[in-house]
XYZ file of C-alpha atoms in Angstrom:
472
model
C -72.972 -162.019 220.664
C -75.051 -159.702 223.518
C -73.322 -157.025 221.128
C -74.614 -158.242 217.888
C -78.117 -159.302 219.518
C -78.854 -155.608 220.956
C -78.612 -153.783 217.002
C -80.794 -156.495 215.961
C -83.992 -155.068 216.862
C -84.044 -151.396 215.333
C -82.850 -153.057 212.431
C -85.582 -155.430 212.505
C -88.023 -152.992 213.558
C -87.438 -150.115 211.164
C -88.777 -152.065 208.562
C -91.898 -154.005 209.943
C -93.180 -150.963 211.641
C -94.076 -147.869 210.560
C -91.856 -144.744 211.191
C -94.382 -143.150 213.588
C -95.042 -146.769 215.623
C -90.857 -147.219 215.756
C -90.973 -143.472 217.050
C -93.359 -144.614 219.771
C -91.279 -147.731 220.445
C -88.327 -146.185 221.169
C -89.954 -142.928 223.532
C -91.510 -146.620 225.691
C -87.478 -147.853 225.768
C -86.718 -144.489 226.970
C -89.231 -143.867 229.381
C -88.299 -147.294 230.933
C -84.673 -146.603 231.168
C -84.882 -142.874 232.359
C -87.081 -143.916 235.140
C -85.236 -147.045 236.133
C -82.362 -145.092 236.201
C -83.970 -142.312 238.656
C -85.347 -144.413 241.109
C -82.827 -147.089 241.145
C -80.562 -144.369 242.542
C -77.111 -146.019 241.776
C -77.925 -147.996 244.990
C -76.545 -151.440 243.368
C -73.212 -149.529 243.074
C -72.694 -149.501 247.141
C -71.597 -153.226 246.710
C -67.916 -152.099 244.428
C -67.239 -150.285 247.744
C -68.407 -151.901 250.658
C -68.351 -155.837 248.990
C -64.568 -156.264 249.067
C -62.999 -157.183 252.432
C -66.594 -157.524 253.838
C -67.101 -160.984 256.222
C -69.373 -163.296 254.737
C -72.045 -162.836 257.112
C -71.846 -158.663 256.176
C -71.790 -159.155 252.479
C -74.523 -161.354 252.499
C -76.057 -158.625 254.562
C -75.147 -155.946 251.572
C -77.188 -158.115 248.540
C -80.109 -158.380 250.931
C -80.114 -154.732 251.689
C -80.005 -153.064 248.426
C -82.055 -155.870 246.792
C -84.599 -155.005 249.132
C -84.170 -151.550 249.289
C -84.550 -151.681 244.998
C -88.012 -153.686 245.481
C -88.999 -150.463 247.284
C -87.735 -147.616 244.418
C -89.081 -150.139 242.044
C -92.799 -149.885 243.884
C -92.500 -145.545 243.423
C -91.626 -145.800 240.605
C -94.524 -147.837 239.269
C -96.796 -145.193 241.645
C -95.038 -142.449 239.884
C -96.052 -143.601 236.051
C -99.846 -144.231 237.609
C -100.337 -141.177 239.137
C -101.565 -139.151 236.978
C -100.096 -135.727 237.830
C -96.728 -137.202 237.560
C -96.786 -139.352 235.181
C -97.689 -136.360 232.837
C -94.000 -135.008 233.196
C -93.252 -138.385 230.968
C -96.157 -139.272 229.209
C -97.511 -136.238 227.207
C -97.779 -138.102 224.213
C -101.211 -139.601 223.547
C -99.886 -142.216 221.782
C -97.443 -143.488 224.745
C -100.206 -142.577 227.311
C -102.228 -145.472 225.531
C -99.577 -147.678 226.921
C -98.545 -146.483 230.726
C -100.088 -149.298 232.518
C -97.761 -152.011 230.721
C -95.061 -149.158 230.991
C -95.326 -148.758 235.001
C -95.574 -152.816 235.620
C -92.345 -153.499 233.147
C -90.734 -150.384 235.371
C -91.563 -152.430 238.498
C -89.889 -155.524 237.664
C -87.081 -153.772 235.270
C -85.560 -151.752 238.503
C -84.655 -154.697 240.908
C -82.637 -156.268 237.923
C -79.846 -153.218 238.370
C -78.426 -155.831 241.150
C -77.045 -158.498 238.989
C -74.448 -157.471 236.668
C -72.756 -155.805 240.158
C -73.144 -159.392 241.812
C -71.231 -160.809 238.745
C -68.399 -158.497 239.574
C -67.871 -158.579 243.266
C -68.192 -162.463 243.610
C -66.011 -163.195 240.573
C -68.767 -164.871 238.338
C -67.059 -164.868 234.875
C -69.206 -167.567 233.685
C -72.286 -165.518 234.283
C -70.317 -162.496 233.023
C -69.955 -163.817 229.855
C -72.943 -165.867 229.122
C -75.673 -164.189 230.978
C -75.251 -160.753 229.041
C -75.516 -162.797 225.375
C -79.021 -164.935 226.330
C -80.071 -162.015 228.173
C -80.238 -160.174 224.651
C -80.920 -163.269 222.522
C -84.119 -163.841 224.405
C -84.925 -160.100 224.151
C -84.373 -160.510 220.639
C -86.482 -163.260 219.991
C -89.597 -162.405 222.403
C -89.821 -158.909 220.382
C -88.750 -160.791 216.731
C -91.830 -163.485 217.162
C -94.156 -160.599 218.866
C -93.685 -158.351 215.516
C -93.873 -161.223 213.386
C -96.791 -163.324 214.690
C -99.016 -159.635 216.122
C -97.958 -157.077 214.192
C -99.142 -155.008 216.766
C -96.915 -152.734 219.266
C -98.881 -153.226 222.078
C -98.309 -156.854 221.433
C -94.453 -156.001 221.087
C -94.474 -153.832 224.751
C -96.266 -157.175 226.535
C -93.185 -159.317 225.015
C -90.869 -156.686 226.621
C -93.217 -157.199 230.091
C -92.635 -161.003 229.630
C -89.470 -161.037 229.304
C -88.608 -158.334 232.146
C -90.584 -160.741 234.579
C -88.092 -163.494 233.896
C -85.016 -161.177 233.936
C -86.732 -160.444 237.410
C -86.908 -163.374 238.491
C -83.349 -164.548 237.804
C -81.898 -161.980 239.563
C -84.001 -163.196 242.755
C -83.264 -166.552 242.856
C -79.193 -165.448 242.269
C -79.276 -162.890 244.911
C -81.147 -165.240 247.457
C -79.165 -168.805 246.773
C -75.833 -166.835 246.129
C -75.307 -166.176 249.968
C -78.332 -168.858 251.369
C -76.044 -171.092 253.152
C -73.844 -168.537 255.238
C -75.376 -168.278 258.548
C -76.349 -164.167 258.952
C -79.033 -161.792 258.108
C -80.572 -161.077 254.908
C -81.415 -157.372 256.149
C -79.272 -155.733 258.832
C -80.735 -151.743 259.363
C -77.250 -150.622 260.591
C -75.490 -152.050 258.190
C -78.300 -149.961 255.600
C -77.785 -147.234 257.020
C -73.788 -146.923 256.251
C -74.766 -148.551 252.733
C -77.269 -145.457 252.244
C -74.353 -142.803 253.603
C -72.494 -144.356 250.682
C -74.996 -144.009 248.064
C -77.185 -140.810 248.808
C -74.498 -137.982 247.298
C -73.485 -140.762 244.615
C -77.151 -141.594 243.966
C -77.952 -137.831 243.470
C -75.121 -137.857 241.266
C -76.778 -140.515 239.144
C -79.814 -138.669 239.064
C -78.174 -135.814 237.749
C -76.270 -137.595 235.402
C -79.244 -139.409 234.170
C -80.826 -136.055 233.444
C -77.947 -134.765 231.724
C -77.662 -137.331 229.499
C -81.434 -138.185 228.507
C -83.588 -135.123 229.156
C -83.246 -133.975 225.886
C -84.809 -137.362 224.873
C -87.746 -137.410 227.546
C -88.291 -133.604 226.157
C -88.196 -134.514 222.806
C -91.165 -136.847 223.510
C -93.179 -133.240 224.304
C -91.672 -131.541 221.344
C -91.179 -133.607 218.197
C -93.615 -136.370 216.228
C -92.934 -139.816 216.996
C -91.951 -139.647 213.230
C -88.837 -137.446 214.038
C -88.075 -139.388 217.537
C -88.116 -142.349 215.246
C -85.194 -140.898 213.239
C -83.310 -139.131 216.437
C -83.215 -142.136 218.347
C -81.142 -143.986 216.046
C -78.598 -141.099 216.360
C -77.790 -142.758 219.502
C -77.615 -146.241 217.846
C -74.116 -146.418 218.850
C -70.815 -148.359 217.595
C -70.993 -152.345 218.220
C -68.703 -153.358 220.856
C -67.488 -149.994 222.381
C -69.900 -149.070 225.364
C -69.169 -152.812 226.162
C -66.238 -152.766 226.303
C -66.225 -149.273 228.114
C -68.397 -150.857 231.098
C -66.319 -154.604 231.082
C -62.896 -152.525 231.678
C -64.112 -150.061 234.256
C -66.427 -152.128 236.576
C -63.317 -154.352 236.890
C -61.100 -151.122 237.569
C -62.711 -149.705 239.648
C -62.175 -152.579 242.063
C -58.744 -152.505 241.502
C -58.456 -148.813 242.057
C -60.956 -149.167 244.953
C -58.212 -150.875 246.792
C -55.332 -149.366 245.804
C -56.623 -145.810 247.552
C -58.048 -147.967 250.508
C -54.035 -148.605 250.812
C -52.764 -145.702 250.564
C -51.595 -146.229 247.690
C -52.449 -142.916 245.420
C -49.612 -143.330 243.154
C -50.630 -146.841 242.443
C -54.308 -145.762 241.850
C -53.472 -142.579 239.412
C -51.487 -145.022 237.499
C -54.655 -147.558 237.318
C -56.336 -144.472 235.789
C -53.822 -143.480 233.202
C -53.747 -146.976 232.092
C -57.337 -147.914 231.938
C -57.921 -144.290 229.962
C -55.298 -145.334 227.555
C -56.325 -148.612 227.101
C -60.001 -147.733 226.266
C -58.626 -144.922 224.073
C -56.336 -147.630 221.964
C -59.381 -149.174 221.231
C -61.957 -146.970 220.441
C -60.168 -143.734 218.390
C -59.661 -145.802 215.449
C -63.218 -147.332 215.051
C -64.875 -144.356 216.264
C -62.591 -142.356 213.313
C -63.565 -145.189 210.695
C -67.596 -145.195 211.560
C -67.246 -141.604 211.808
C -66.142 -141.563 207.982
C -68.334 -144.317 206.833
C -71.734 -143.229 208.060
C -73.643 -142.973 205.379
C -72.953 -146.188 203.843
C -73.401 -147.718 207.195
C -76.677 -146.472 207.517
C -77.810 -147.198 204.413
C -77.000 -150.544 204.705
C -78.515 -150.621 207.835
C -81.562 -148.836 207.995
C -84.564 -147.599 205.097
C -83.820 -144.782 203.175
C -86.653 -142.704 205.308
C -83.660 -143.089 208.470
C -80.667 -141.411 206.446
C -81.892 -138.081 208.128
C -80.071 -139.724 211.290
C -76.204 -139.675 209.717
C -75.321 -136.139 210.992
C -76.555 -136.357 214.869
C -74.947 -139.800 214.915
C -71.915 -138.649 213.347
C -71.976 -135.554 216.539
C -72.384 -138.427 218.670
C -70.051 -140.812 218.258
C -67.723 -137.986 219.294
C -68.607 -138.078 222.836
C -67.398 -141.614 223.222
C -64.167 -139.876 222.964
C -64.960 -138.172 226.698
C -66.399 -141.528 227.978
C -62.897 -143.220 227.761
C -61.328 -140.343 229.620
C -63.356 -142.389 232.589
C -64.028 -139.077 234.348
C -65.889 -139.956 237.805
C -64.144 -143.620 238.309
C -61.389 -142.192 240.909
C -64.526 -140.393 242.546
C -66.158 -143.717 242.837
C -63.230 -145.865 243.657
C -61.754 -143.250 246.429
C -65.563 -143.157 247.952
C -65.766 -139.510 247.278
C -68.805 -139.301 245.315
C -70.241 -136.180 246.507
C -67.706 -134.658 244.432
C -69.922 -136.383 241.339
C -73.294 -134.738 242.696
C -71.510 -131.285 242.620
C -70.022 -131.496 238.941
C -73.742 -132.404 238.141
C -75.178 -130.212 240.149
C -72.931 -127.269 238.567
C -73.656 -128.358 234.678
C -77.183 -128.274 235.544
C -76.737 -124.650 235.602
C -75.722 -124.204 231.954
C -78.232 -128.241 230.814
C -81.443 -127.157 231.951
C -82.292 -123.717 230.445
C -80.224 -125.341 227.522
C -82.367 -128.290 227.299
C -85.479 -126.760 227.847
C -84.968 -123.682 225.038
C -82.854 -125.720 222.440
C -85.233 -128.731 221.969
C -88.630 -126.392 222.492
C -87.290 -123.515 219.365
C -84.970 -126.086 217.577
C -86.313 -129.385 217.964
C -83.729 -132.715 217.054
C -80.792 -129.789 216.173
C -80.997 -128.191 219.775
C -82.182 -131.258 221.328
C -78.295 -132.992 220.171
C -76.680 -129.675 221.004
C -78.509 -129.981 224.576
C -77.000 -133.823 224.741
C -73.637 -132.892 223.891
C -73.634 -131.055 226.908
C -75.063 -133.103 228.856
C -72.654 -135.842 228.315
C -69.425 -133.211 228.286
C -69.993 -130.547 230.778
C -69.940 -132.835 234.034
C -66.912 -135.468 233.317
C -64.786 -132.032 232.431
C -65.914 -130.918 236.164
C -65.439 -134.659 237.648
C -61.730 -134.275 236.092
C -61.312 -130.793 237.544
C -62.069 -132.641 241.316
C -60.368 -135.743 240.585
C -57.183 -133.779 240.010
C -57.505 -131.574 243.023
C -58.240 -134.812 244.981
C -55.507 -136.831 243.985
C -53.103 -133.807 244.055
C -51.762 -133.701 240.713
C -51.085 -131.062 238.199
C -53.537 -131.750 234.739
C -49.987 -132.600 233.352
C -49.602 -135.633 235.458
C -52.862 -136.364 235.454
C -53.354 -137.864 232.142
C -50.964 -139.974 229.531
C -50.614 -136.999 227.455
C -47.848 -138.702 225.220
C -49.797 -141.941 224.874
C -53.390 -140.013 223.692
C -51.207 -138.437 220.978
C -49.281 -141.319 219.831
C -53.114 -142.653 219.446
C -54.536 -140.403 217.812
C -51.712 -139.708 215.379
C -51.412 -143.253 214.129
C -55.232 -142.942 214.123
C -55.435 -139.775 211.836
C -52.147 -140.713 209.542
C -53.874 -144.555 208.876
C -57.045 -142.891 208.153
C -55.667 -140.359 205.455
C -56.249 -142.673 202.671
C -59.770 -143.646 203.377
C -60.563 -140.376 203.415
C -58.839 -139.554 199.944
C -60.177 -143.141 198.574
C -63.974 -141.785 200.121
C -63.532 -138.771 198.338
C -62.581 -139.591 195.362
C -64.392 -142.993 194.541
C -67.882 -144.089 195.188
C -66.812 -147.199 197.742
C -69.705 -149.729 197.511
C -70.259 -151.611 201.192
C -67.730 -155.037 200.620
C -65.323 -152.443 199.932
C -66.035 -150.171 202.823
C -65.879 -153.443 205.418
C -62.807 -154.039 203.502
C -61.045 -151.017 203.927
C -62.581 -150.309 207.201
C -61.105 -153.654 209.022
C -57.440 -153.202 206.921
C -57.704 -149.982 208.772
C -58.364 -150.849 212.253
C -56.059 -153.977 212.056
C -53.238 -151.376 211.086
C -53.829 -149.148 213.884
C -53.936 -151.471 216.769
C -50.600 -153.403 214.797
C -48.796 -149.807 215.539
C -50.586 -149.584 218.902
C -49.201 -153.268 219.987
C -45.735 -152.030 218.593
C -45.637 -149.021 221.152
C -47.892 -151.036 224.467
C -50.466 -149.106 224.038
C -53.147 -151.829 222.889
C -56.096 -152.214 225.129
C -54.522 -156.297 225.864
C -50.832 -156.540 226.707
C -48.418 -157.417 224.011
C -47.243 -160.151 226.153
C -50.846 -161.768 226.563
C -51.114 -161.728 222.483
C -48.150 -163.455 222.306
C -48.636 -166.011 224.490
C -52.419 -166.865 223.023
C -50.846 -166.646 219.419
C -48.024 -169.779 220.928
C -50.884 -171.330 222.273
C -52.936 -171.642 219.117
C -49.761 -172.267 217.426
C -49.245 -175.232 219.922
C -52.757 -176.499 219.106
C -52.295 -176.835 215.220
């Protein structure tokens, strides 16, 4: 539902606003989630490491810490957007300049809210886990829905987002105080912060990094390109429904488990975690990123106004790189506490990013500015995999299920034959492309399943198919 709920608002908005207003909406989204990013400084991550095996008195110790400690990067970074001088480095648009007081006050309260999905994790909340996420977005949806509607004014639509941040805000208060409010213990213990900030410094750097590396080219595009062309590079990165959800669900919950197997001792155990969460995101991914992949153009023009159709090839070139996301490059770093390895594979692609970034996007606008994120997203997990392997001792051999990726991707490719000989061939109107499309995917994980490969165990289907069975 969260899913469905977050691609309900650039289809909504491509059509009430104007190309050059959507442009501006989306540089505001991007400004908000590039700085929260920054400043935030992966410090809400600490708690996968130091939460497990903690007393209660020290973990409620930990929420109070980096909740306080994100209150703090929260108030620079709402300095930062209303300085001037620095806010520049964001804000050269005049259009978005128009809007950086509502910009720097929806920064303030967005950053805090980085604790809660972490808390979720580490105390086991699956009810919040699963509901929070969907009302999260519904209410989202609906505050920017009746804004549109009812204003039709974007500053109108940026106050709803303001609004709506405040209450995120102050839900993640109230859970981070009454979570831990009856165990007897500090809310803020210094010493504790300190080993907390040991933790999080190189890994926070790394974030930084990777934050760079994987949205520079859109903060630079805001100096660059119209909002007219951001409008239709933006929705290159509109993404596949389900898959970066999926992606975060499976490895927050791994790395736990891998967290503990190295803690241990047990590095067989937490290689094997690896290989297995990599296949299992791989099983389900490869065949809808292959279908979308084919299917592009009738997606988006079901989707989207005809003025958007500009956006099929960079979203084609980026679906590909959810192909490097399920190799899960930097988890092992995480879960073995060895994140300053992370901060040097960013710290090395910066080398080759930033004179990338800076000359694509500035002589070849939305072309180099894709090129530049390709890149970024690439270049660091294929130096996080080079460490992880010299960490964990293992030949590149042994450190991946080579056999399993290509029994996935050759059911993938074989399955997909036909589509592409039927896409060829015939002009497929949309019934007929959701058709084919889920006959497709359904037949791939079937062969998947056959071989244990499927991201759920065959054993698990079986016994929810006996249970339905049981109930009818």
């Amino acid at each position: 539902m969260a899913m469905l709920c977050n691609f309900i608002v650039p289809l909504f908005l491509t059509r009430y606003l104007s190309q050059g207003d959507y442009g501006l909406y989306s540089q505001f989204l991007m400004v908000l989630t590039f700085t929260g990013s920054i400043f935030s400084f992966g410090l809400q991550s600490n708690l996968y490491y130091f939460y497990p095996g903690a007393s209660q008195k020290e973990q409620k110790s930990l929420i109070g810490n980096t909740f306080v400690v994100l209150i703090l990067a929260a108030i620079l970074a709402f300095a930062f957007i209303e300085i001037p001088i620095t806010s520049q480095l964001f804000l050269k648009d005049d259009g978005l300049t128009d809007f950086k007081h509502i910009i720097a006050i929806t920064i303030l309260l967005f950053i805090p809210s980085y604790l809660l999905f972490p808390l979720f994790v580490i105390k086991g909340d699956k009810i919040s886990s699963v509901f929070f996420p969907s009302i999260e977005i519904v209410i989202k949806v609906l505050f920017v829905v009746i804004a549109t509607l009812v204003f039709h004014d974007l500053k109108y639509i940026f106050y709803s987002l303001l609004v709506f941040q405040f209450l995120v805000f102050a839900y993640t208060f109230c859970y981070s105080y009454f979570s831990k409010n009856r165990v007897q213990g500090k809310w803020f213990d210094f010493g504790l912060l300190i080993d907390q900030v040991k933790y999080a410094v190189p890994f926070g750097l790394a974030i930084v990094l990777a934050t760079i590396s994987k949205q520079l080219d859109k903060i630079l595009c805001i100096s660059y390109i119209s909002p007219e062309e951001y409008a239709v590079y933006s929705l290159a990165f509109y993404g596949i429904p389900g898959v970066n959800q999926v992606y975060d669900s499976v490895a927050e919950v791994n790395l736990l488990n891998m967290s503990e197997a190295y803690k241990g001792g047990d590095k067989e155990g937490t290689l094997s975690l690896y290989k297995s969460f990599c296949t299992k995101l791989l099983s389900f991914s490869v065949p809808i990123i292959a279908v979308v992949f084919l299917f592009a153009p009738e997606i988006f023009d079901l989707l989207f106004p005809e003025k958007y159709m500009d956006a099929v090839p960079f979203f084609r070139i980026y679906i590909f790189s959810f192909l490097f996301g399920a190799l899960g490059a930097g988890t092992v770093l995480r879960a073995t506490g060895k994140t300053k390895y992370s901060l040097r594979a960013y710290l090395l692609s910066m080398i080759v990013y930033l004179p990338c970034a800076y000359f694509s996007i500035k002589h070849y606008g939305i072309w180099g500015a894709i090129t530049t994120a390709m890149i970024g997203m690439i270049l660091p997990k294929l130096f996080q995999i080079f460490f992880e392997r010299k960490m964990l001792e293992v030949s590149i051999k042994q450190y991946m299920p080579w056999k399993d990726f290509s029994i996935i991707f050759l059911i993938s490719i074989l399955s997909l034959l036909p589509l592409v000989v039927l896409h060829t061939v015939f002009h497929l109107n949309i019934w007929m492309v959701v058709v084919l499309s889920v006959l497709y995917i359904l037949t791939v994980y079937y062969f998947e399943i056959r071989k244990s490969l499927f991201i759920v165990e065959r054993s698990t289907l079986i016994n929810l198919y006996e249970k339905y069975v049981k109930k009818r």
